[in-house]
Amino acid sequence: MEFDEYVAVRGQQLVRLGYVLSGDHHRAEDLAQHALMNAYRHWRRVQGMDDPHAYVRRILVNAHISATRRGSSRETPVAVAASGHSEPDPASALAEHDAMWRALAALPPRERTVLILRYYEDLDHASIAAALGIKESTARATLHRALASLRAAHDPPVAKGTSSEHDRP
């Protein structure tokens, strides 16, 4: 197995081991990087071993033990001050963005076009109507339908007997 393949297969496993050992994600990445750098230097010899992963894992464990013996004299952890608000999870923002694009792509072409002209191109109803060759009232109604479809795709239906956020005072 070549070194690049090894890293692709076992790299995240080394980071997880480093995290379990150190309890810190950044320190875990440093431990994994240290182990991989040392293994890379001697990869021909490591590659020929019965279990190369055991050797690299041992490098990582030894690096962790050495760091704890030193007392981490080179780095001093600093407490992160509470900001009073939590940061939004970037993954949820990406999921919401993806869901919105899927909902937009599922709209009929005219509704999608009206939405894009209104909110991306920032055109008013009259300009949208002129661009599509339709009446202004048709442009408004189409925009209304498109927004209703997007809302329906974004907000799951509420089961009978339960209240939604919109029903609460």
JSON list of C-alpha atoms in Angstrom, two decimals:
[
{"chain": "A", "resi": 1, "resn": "MET", "atom": "CA", "xyz": [0.00, 0.00, 0.00]},
{"chain": "A", "resi": 2, "resn": "GLU", "atom": "CA", "xyz": [1.35, 3.42, -0.95]},
{"chain": "A", "resi": 3, "resn": "PHE", "atom": "CA", "xyz": [1.52, 6.20, 1.64]},
{"chain": "A", "resi": 4, "resn": "ASP", "atom": "CA", "xyz": [-1.27, 8.26, 0.01]},
{"chain": "A", "resi": 5, "resn": "GLU", "atom": "CA", "xyz": [-3.58, 5.25, 0.11]},
{"chain": "A", "resi": 6, "resn": "TYR", "atom": "CA", "xyz": [-2.70, 4.62, 3.75]},
{"chain": "A", "resi": 7, "resn": "VAL", "atom": "CA", "xyz": [-3.55, 8.21, 4.69]},
{"chain": "A", "resi": 8, "resn": "ALA", "atom": "CA", "xyz": [-6.84, 8.04, 2.80]},
{"chain": "A", "resi": 9, "resn": "VAL", "atom": "CA", "xyz": [-7.82, 4.80, 4.52]},
{"chain": "A", "resi": 10, "resn": "ARG", "atom": "CA", "xyz": [-6.47, 5.36, 8.03]},
{"chain": "A", "resi": 11, "resn": "GLY", "atom": "CA", "xyz": [-6.00, 9.14, 8.43]},
{"chain": "A", "resi": 12, "resn": "GLN", "atom": "CA", "xyz": [-9.35, 9.87, 10.08]},
{"chain": "A", "resi": 13, "resn": "GLN", "atom": "CA", "xyz": [-8.97, 6.84, 12.32]},
{"chain": "A", "resi": 14, "resn": "LEU", "atom": "CA", "xyz": [-5.67, 8.30, 13.59]},
{"chain": "A", "resi": 15, "resn": "VAL", "atom": "CA", "xyz": [-7.32, 11.66, 14.26]},
{"chain": "A", "resi": 16, "resn": "ARG", "atom": "CA", "xyz": [-10.10, 9.93, 16.22]},
{"chain": "A", "resi": 17, "resn": "LEU", "atom": "CA", "xyz": [-7.53, 8.04, 18.27]},
{"chain": "A", "resi": 18, "resn": "GLY", "atom": "CA", "xyz": [-5.70, 11.29, 18.94]},
{"chain": "A", "resi": 19, "resn": "TYR", "atom": "CA", "xyz": [-8.96, 12.87, 20.07]},
{"chain": "A", "resi": 20, "resn": "VAL", "atom": "CA", "xyz": [-9.76, 10.04, 22.44]},
{"chain": "A", "resi": 21, "resn": "LEU", "atom": "CA", "xyz": [-6.28, 10.31, 23.90]},
{"chain": "A", "resi": 22, "resn": "SER", "atom": "CA", "xyz": [-6.06, 14.08, 24.21]},
{"chain": "A", "resi": 23, "resn": "GLY", "atom": "CA", "xyz": [-9.67, 15.22, 24.42]},
{"chain": "A", "resi": 24, "resn": "ASP", "atom": "CA", "xyz": [-8.88, 18.11, 22.08]},
{"chain": "A", "resi": 25, "resn": "HIS", "atom": "CA", "xyz": [-9.62, 18.12, 18.37]},
{"chain": "A", "resi": 26, "resn": "HIS", "atom": "CA", "xyz": [-6.71, 20.40, 17.46]},
{"chain": "A", "resi": 27, "resn": "ARG", "atom": "CA", "xyz": [-4.27, 18.36, 19.51]},
{"chain": "A", "resi": 28, "resn": "ALA", "atom": "CA", "xyz": [-5.65, 15.20, 17.88]},
{"chain": "A", "resi": 29, "resn": "GLU", "atom": "CA", "xyz": [-4.90, 16.58, 14.42]},
{"chain": "A", "resi": 30, "resn": "ASP", "atom": "CA", "xyz": [-1.39, 17.52, 15.55]},
{"chain": "A", "resi": 31, "resn": "LEU", "atom": "CA", "xyz": [-0.78, 14.01, 16.91]},
{"chain": "A", "resi": 32, "resn": "ALA", "atom": "CA", "xyz": [-2.03, 12.39, 13.70]},
{"chain": "A", "resi": 33, "resn": "GLN", "atom": "CA", "xyz": [0.09, 14.72, 11.59]},
{"chain": "A", "resi": 34, "resn": "HIS", "atom": "CA", "xyz": [3.17, 13.99, 13.71]},
{"chain": "A", "resi": 35, "resn": "ALA", "atom": "CA", "xyz": [2.62, 10.23, 13.38]},
{"chain": "A", "resi": 36, "resn": "LEU", "atom": "CA", "xyz": [2.09, 10.46, 9.62]},
{"chain": "A", "resi": 37, "resn": "MET", "atom": "CA", "xyz": [5.17, 12.65, 9.12]},
{"chain": "A", "resi": 38, "resn": "ASN", "atom": "CA", "xyz": [7.36, 10.18, 10.99]},
{"chain": "A", "resi": 39, "resn": "ALA", "atom": "CA", "xyz": [5.86, 7.24, 9.13]},
{"chain": "A", "resi": 40, "resn": "TYR", "atom": "CA", "xyz": [6.37, 8.98, 5.78]},
{"chain": "A", "resi": 41, "resn": "ARG", "atom": "CA", "xyz": [10.07, 9.48, 6.48]},
{"chain": "A", "resi": 42, "resn": "HIS", "atom": "CA", "xyz": [10.53, 5.71, 6.83]},
{"chain": "A", "resi": 43, "resn": "TRP", "atom": "CA", "xyz": [7.64, 4.53, 4.67]},
{"chain": "A", "resi": 44, "resn": "ARG", "atom": "CA", "xyz": [9.61, 1.85, 2.77]},
{"chain": "A", "resi": 45, "resn": "ARG", "atom": "CA", "xyz": [10.48, 0.15, 6.04]},
{"chain": "A", "resi": 46, "resn": "VAL", "atom": "CA", "xyz": [7.01, 0.74, 7.58]},
{"chain": "A", "resi": 47, "resn": "GLN", "atom": "CA", "xyz": [5.31, -0.55, 4.45]},
{"chain": "A", "resi": 48, "resn": "GLY", "atom": "CA", "xyz": [7.17, -3.84, 4.72]},
{"chain": "A", "resi": 49, "resn": "MET", "atom": "CA", "xyz": [6.00, -4.54, 8.27]},
{"chain": "A", "resi": 50, "resn": "ASP", "atom": "CA", "xyz": [3.31, -7.10, 9.08]},
{"chain": "A", "resi": 51, "resn": "ASP", "atom": "CA", "xyz": [0.97, -4.37, 10.42]},
{"chain": "A", "resi": 52, "resn": "PRO", "atom": "CA", "xyz": [1.99, -0.86, 9.32]},
{"chain": "A", "resi": 53, "resn": "HIS", "atom": "CA", "xyz": [-1.01, 0.67, 11.07]},
{"chain": "A", "resi": 54, "resn": "ALA", "atom": "CA", "xyz": [0.08, -0.71, 14.43]},
{"chain": "A", "resi": 55, "resn": "TYR", "atom": "CA", "xyz": [3.46, 0.99, 13.95]},
{"chain": "A", "resi": 56, "resn": "VAL", "atom": "CA", "xyz": [1.92, 4.36, 13.02]},
{"chain": "A", "resi": 57, "resn": "ARG", "atom": "CA", "xyz": [-0.58, 4.06, 15.86]},
{"chain": "A", "resi": 58, "resn": "ARG", "atom": "CA", "xyz": [2.31, 3.46, 18.24]},
{"chain": "A", "resi": 59, "resn": "ILE", "atom": "CA", "xyz": [4.06, 6.60, 16.97]},
{"chain": "A", "resi": 60, "resn": "LEU", "atom": "CA", "xyz": [0.88, 8.57, 17.73]},
{"chain": "A", "resi": 61, "resn": "VAL", "atom": "CA", "xyz": [0.53, 7.09, 21.23]},
{"chain": "A", "resi": 62, "resn": "ASN", "atom": "CA", "xyz": [4.19, 7.75, 22.01]},
{"chain": "A", "resi": 63, "resn": "ALA", "atom": "CA", "xyz": [3.85, 11.35, 20.81]},
{"chain": "A", "resi": 64, "resn": "HIS", "atom": "CA", "xyz": [0.89, 11.82, 23.12]},
{"chain": "A", "resi": 65, "resn": "ILE", "atom": "CA", "xyz": [2.72, 10.32, 26.09]},
{"chain": "A", "resi": 66, "resn": "SER", "atom": "CA", "xyz": [5.77, 12.49, 25.39]},
{"chain": "A", "resi": 67, "resn": "ALA", "atom": "CA", "xyz": [3.61, 15.61, 25.26]},
{"chain": "A", "resi": 68, "resn": "THR", "atom": "CA", "xyz": [1.95, 14.80, 28.57]},
{"chain": "A", "resi": 69, "resn": "ARG", "atom": "CA", "xyz": [5.34, 14.14, 30.22]},
{"chain": "A", "resi": 70, "resn": "ARG", "atom": "CA", "xyz": [6.59, 17.52, 29.05]},
{"chain": "A", "resi": 71, "resn": "GLY", "atom": "CA", "xyz": [3.51, 19.07, 30.57]},
{"chain": "A", "resi": 72, "resn": "SER", "atom": "CA", "xyz": [2.83, 20.71, 27.24]},
{"chain": "A", "resi": 73, "resn": "SER", "atom": "CA", "xyz": [5.33, 23.40, 28.09]},
{"chain": "A", "resi": 74, "resn": "ARG", "atom": "CA", "xyz": [5.23, 24.76, 24.55]},
{"chain": "A", "resi": 75, "resn": "GLU", "atom": "CA", "xyz": [1.49, 25.42, 24.48]},
{"chain": "A", "resi": 76, "resn": "THR", "atom": "CA", "xyz": [-0.82, 26.76, 27.12]},
{"chain": "A", "resi": 77, "resn": "PRO", "atom": "CA", "xyz": [-4.54, 26.23, 26.64]},
{"chain": "A", "resi": 78, "resn": "VAL", "atom": "CA", "xyz": [-6.65, 29.34, 27.03]},
{"chain": "A", "resi": 79, "resn": "ALA", "atom": "CA", "xyz": [-10.26, 29.22, 28.13]},
{"chain": "A", "resi": 80, "resn": "VAL", "atom": "CA", "xyz": [-12.63, 30.47, 25.47]},
{"chain": "A", "resi": 81, "resn": "ALA", "atom": "CA", "xyz": [-14.76, 33.29, 26.81]},
{"chain": "A", "resi": 82, "resn": "ALA", "atom": "CA", "xyz": [-18.48, 32.68, 26.59]},
{"chain": "A", "resi": 83, "resn": "SER", "atom": "CA", "xyz": [-19.89, 35.14, 24.11]},
{"chain": "A", "resi": 84, "resn": "GLY", "atom": "CA", "xyz": [-23.46, 34.95, 25.37]},
{"chain": "A", "resi": 85, "resn": "HIS", "atom": "CA", "xyz": [-24.67, 33.43, 22.13]},
{"chain": "A", "resi": 86, "resn": "SER", "atom": "CA", "xyz": [-23.92, 30.19, 20.39]},
{"chain": "A", "resi": 87, "resn": "GLU", "atom": "CA", "xyz": [-22.54, 30.03, 16.90]},
{"chain": "A", "resi": 88, "resn": "PRO", "atom": "CA", "xyz": [-24.84, 28.39, 14.36]},
{"chain": "A", "resi": 89, "resn": "ASP", "atom": "CA", "xyz": [-23.74, 25.02, 13.09]},
{"chain": "A", "resi": 90, "resn": "PRO", "atom": "CA", "xyz": [-22.32, 25.47, 9.56]},
{"chain": "A", "resi": 91, "resn": "ALA", "atom": "CA", "xyz": [-23.63, 22.04, 8.59]},
{"chain": "A", "resi": 92, "resn": "SER", "atom": "CA", "xyz": [-27.21, 23.07, 9.30]},
{"chain": "A", "resi": 93, "resn": "ALA", "atom": "CA", "xyz": [-26.76, 26.18, 7.18]},
{"chain": "A", "resi": 94, "resn": "LEU", "atom": "CA", "xyz": [-25.47, 24.05, 4.31]},
{"chain": "A", "resi": 95, "resn": "ALA", "atom": "CA", "xyz": [-28.34, 21.60, 4.69]},
{"chain": "A", "resi": 96, "resn": "GLU", "atom": "CA", "xyz": [-30.86, 24.43, 4.66]},
{"chain": "A", "resi": 97, "resn": "HIS", "atom": "CA", "xyz": [-29.18, 25.99, 1.62]},
{"chain": "A", "resi": 98, "resn": "ASP", "atom": "CA", "xyz": [-29.27, 22.65, -0.21]},
{"chain": "A", "resi": 99, "resn": "ALA", "atom": "CA", "xyz": [-32.92, 22.10, 0.72]},
{"chain": "A", "resi": 100, "resn": "MET", "atom": "CA", "xyz": [-33.81, 25.56, -0.60]},
{"chain": "A", "resi": 101, "resn": "TRP", "atom": "CA", "xyz": [-32.07, 24.90, -3.92]},
{"chain": "A", "resi": 102, "resn": "ARG", "atom": "CA", "xyz": [-33.88, 21.57, -4.27]},
{"chain": "A", "resi": 103, "resn": "ALA", "atom": "CA", "xyz": [-37.22, 23.23, -3.54]},
{"chain": "A", "resi": 104, "resn": "LEU", "atom": "CA", "xyz": [-36.44, 25.98, -6.05]},
{"chain": "A", "resi": 105, "resn": "ALA", "atom": "CA", "xyz": [-35.47, 23.42, -8.69]},
{"chain": "A", "resi": 106, "resn": "ALA", "atom": "CA", "xyz": [-38.73, 21.52, -8.10]},
{"chain": "A", "resi": 107, "resn": "LEU", "atom": "CA", "xyz": [-40.86, 24.58, -8.95]},
{"chain": "A", "resi": 108, "resn": "PRO", "atom": "CA", "xyz": [-42.46, 24.89, -12.39]},
{"chain": "A", "resi": 109, "resn": "PRO", "atom": "CA", "xyz": [-40.26, 26.91, -14.75]},
{"chain": "A", "resi": 110, "resn": "ARG", "atom": "CA", "xyz": [-42.41, 30.06, -14.72]},
{"chain": "A", "resi": 111, "resn": "GLU", "atom": "CA", "xyz": [-42.61, 30.18, -10.91]},
{"chain": "A", "resi": 112, "resn": "ARG", "atom": "CA", "xyz": [-38.87, 29.61, -10.61]},
{"chain": "A", "resi": 113, "resn": "THR", "atom": "CA", "xyz": [-38.21, 32.33, -13.20]},
{"chain": "A", "resi": 114, "resn": "VAL", "atom": "CA", "xyz": [-40.47, 34.83, -11.43]},
{"chain": "A", "resi": 115, "resn": "LEU", "atom": "CA", "xyz": [-38.75, 34.16, -8.10]},
{"chain": "A", "resi": 116, "resn": "ILE", "atom": "CA", "xyz": [-35.31, 34.57, -9.60]},
{"chain": "A", "resi": 117, "resn": "LEU", "atom": "CA", "xyz": [-36.25, 37.77, -11.39]},
{"chain": "A", "resi": 118, "resn": "ARG", "atom": "CA", "xyz": [-37.81, 39.19, -8.22]},
{"chain": "A", "resi": 119, "resn": "TYR", "atom": "CA", "xyz": [-35.24, 38.22, -5.59]},
{"chain": "A", "resi": 120, "resn": "TYR", "atom": "CA", "xyz": [-32.02, 37.64, -7.50]},
{"chain": "A", "resi": 121, "resn": "GLU", "atom": "CA", "xyz": [-32.37, 40.35, -10.16]},
{"chain": "A", "resi": 122, "resn": "ASP", "atom": "CA", "xyz": [-34.39, 42.56, -7.78]},
{"chain": "A", "resi": 123, "resn": "LEU", "atom": "CA", "xyz": [-37.01, 43.42, -10.41]},
{"chain": "A", "resi": 124, "resn": "ASP", "atom": "CA", "xyz": [-40.42, 44.82, -9.50]},
{"chain": "A", "resi": 125, "resn": "HIS", "atom": "CA", "xyz": [-43.69, 43.21, -10.63]},
{"chain": "A", "resi": 126, "resn": "ALA", "atom": "CA", "xyz": [-44.02, 45.43, -13.71]},
{"chain": "A", "resi": 127, "resn": "SER", "atom": "CA", "xyz": [-40.49, 44.59, -14.89]},
{"chain": "A", "resi": 128, "resn": "ILE", "atom": "CA", "xyz": [-41.07, 40.88, -14.32]},
{"chain": "A", "resi": 129, "resn": "ALA", "atom": "CA", "xyz": [-44.31, 41.06, -16.31]},
{"chain": "A", "resi": 130, "resn": "ALA", "atom": "CA", "xyz": [-42.56, 42.90, -19.14]},
{"chain": "A", "resi": 131, "resn": "ALA", "atom": "CA", "xyz": [-39.66, 40.41, -19.18]},
{"chain": "A", "resi": 132, "resn": "LEU", "atom": "CA", "xyz": [-42.02, 37.43, -19.39]},
{"chain": "A", "resi": 133, "resn": "GLY", "atom": "CA", "xyz": [-44.70, 39.02, -21.58]},
{"chain": "A", "resi": 134, "resn": "ILE", "atom": "CA", "xyz": [-47.46, 38.53, -19.00]},
{"chain": "A", "resi": 135, "resn": "LYS", "atom": "CA", "xyz": [-49.80, 40.81, -17.08]},
{"chain": "A", "resi": 136, "resn": "GLU", "atom": "CA", "xyz": [-48.52, 42.40, -13.88]},
{"chain": "A", "resi": 137, "resn": "SER", "atom": "CA", "xyz": [-51.32, 40.72, -11.91]},
{"chain": "A", "resi": 138, "resn": "THR", "atom": "CA", "xyz": [-50.21, 37.35, -13.33]},
{"chain": "A", "resi": 139, "resn": "ALA", "atom": "CA", "xyz": [-46.63, 38.06, -12.22]},
{"chain": "A", "resi": 140, "resn": "ARG", "atom": "CA", "xyz": [-47.85, 38.86, -8.67]},
{"chain": "A", "resi": 141, "resn": "ALA", "atom": "CA", "xyz": [-50.04, 35.74, -8.54]},
{"chain": "A", "resi": 142, "resn": "THR", "atom": "CA", "xyz": [-47.25, 33.54, -9.87]},
{"chain": "A", "resi": 143, "resn": "LEU", "atom": "CA", "xyz": [-44.83, 34.99, -7.31]},
{"chain": "A", "resi": 144, "resn": "HIS", "atom": "CA", "xyz": [-47.37, 34.36, -4.56]},
{"chain": "A", "resi": 145, "resn": "ARG", "atom": "CA", "xyz": [-47.83, 30.71, -5.64]},
{"chain": "A", "resi": 146, "resn": "ALA", "atom": "CA", "xyz": [-44.07, 30.17, -5.90]},
{"chain": "A", "resi": 147, "resn": "LEU", "atom": "CA", "xyz": [-43.47, 31.56, -2.41]},
{"chain": "A", "resi": 148, "resn": "ALA", "atom": "CA", "xyz": [-46.28, 29.40, -1.02]},
{"chain": "A", "resi": 149, "resn": "SER", "atom": "CA", "xyz": [-44.70, 26.33, -2.64]},
{"chain": "A", "resi": 150, "resn": "LEU", "atom": "CA", "xyz": [-41.30, 27.17, -1.13]},
{"chain": "A", "resi": 151, "resn": "ARG", "atom": "CA", "xyz": [-42.84, 27.70, 2.30]},
{"chain": "A", "resi": 152, "resn": "ALA", "atom": "CA", "xyz": [-44.66, 24.38, 2.04]},
{"chain": "A", "resi": 153, "resn": "ALA", "atom": "CA", "xyz": [-41.41, 22.65, 1.08]},
{"chain": "A", "resi": 154, "resn": "HIS", "atom": "CA", "xyz": [-39.53, 24.33, 3.94]},
{"chain": "A", "resi": 155, "resn": "ASP", "atom": "CA", "xyz": [-42.13, 23.87, 6.71]},
{"chain": "A", "resi": 156, "resn": "PRO", "atom": "CA", "xyz": [-43.24, 20.27, 7.23]},
{"chain": "A", "resi": 157, "resn": "PRO", "atom": "CA", "xyz": [-47.00, 19.75, 7.50]},
{"chain": "A", "resi": 158, "resn": "VAL", "atom": "CA", "xyz": [-48.41, 19.81, 11.04]},
{"chain": "A", "resi": 159, "resn": "ALA", "atom": "CA", "xyz": [-50.31, 16.75, 12.23]},
{"chain": "A", "resi": 160, "resn": "LYS", "atom": "CA", "xyz": [-53.89, 17.22, 13.42]},
{"chain": "A", "resi": 161, "resn": "GLY", "atom": "CA", "xyz": [-54.19, 17.96, 17.11]},
{"chain": "A", "resi": 162, "resn": "THR", "atom": "CA", "xyz": [-50.75, 19.62, 17.34]},
{"chain": "A", "resi": 163, "resn": "SER", "atom": "CA", "xyz": [-49.91, 23.27, 17.00]},
{"chain": "A", "resi": 164, "resn": "SER", "atom": "CA", "xyz": [-47.29, 24.80, 14.78]},
{"chain": "A", "resi": 165, "resn": "GLU", "atom": "CA", "xyz": [-45.13, 27.85, 15.47]},
{"chain": "A", "resi": 166, "resn": "HIS", "atom": "CA", "xyz": [-47.53, 29.90, 13.37]},
{"chain": "A", "resi": 167, "resn": "ASP", "atom": "CA", "xyz": [-50.47, 28.94, 15.61]},
{"chain": "A", "resi": 168, "resn": "ARG", "atom": "CA", "xyz": [-48.79, 30.05, 18.82]},
{"chain": "A", "resi": 169, "resn": "PRO", "atom": "CA", "xyz": [-49.43, 33.54, 20.20]}
]
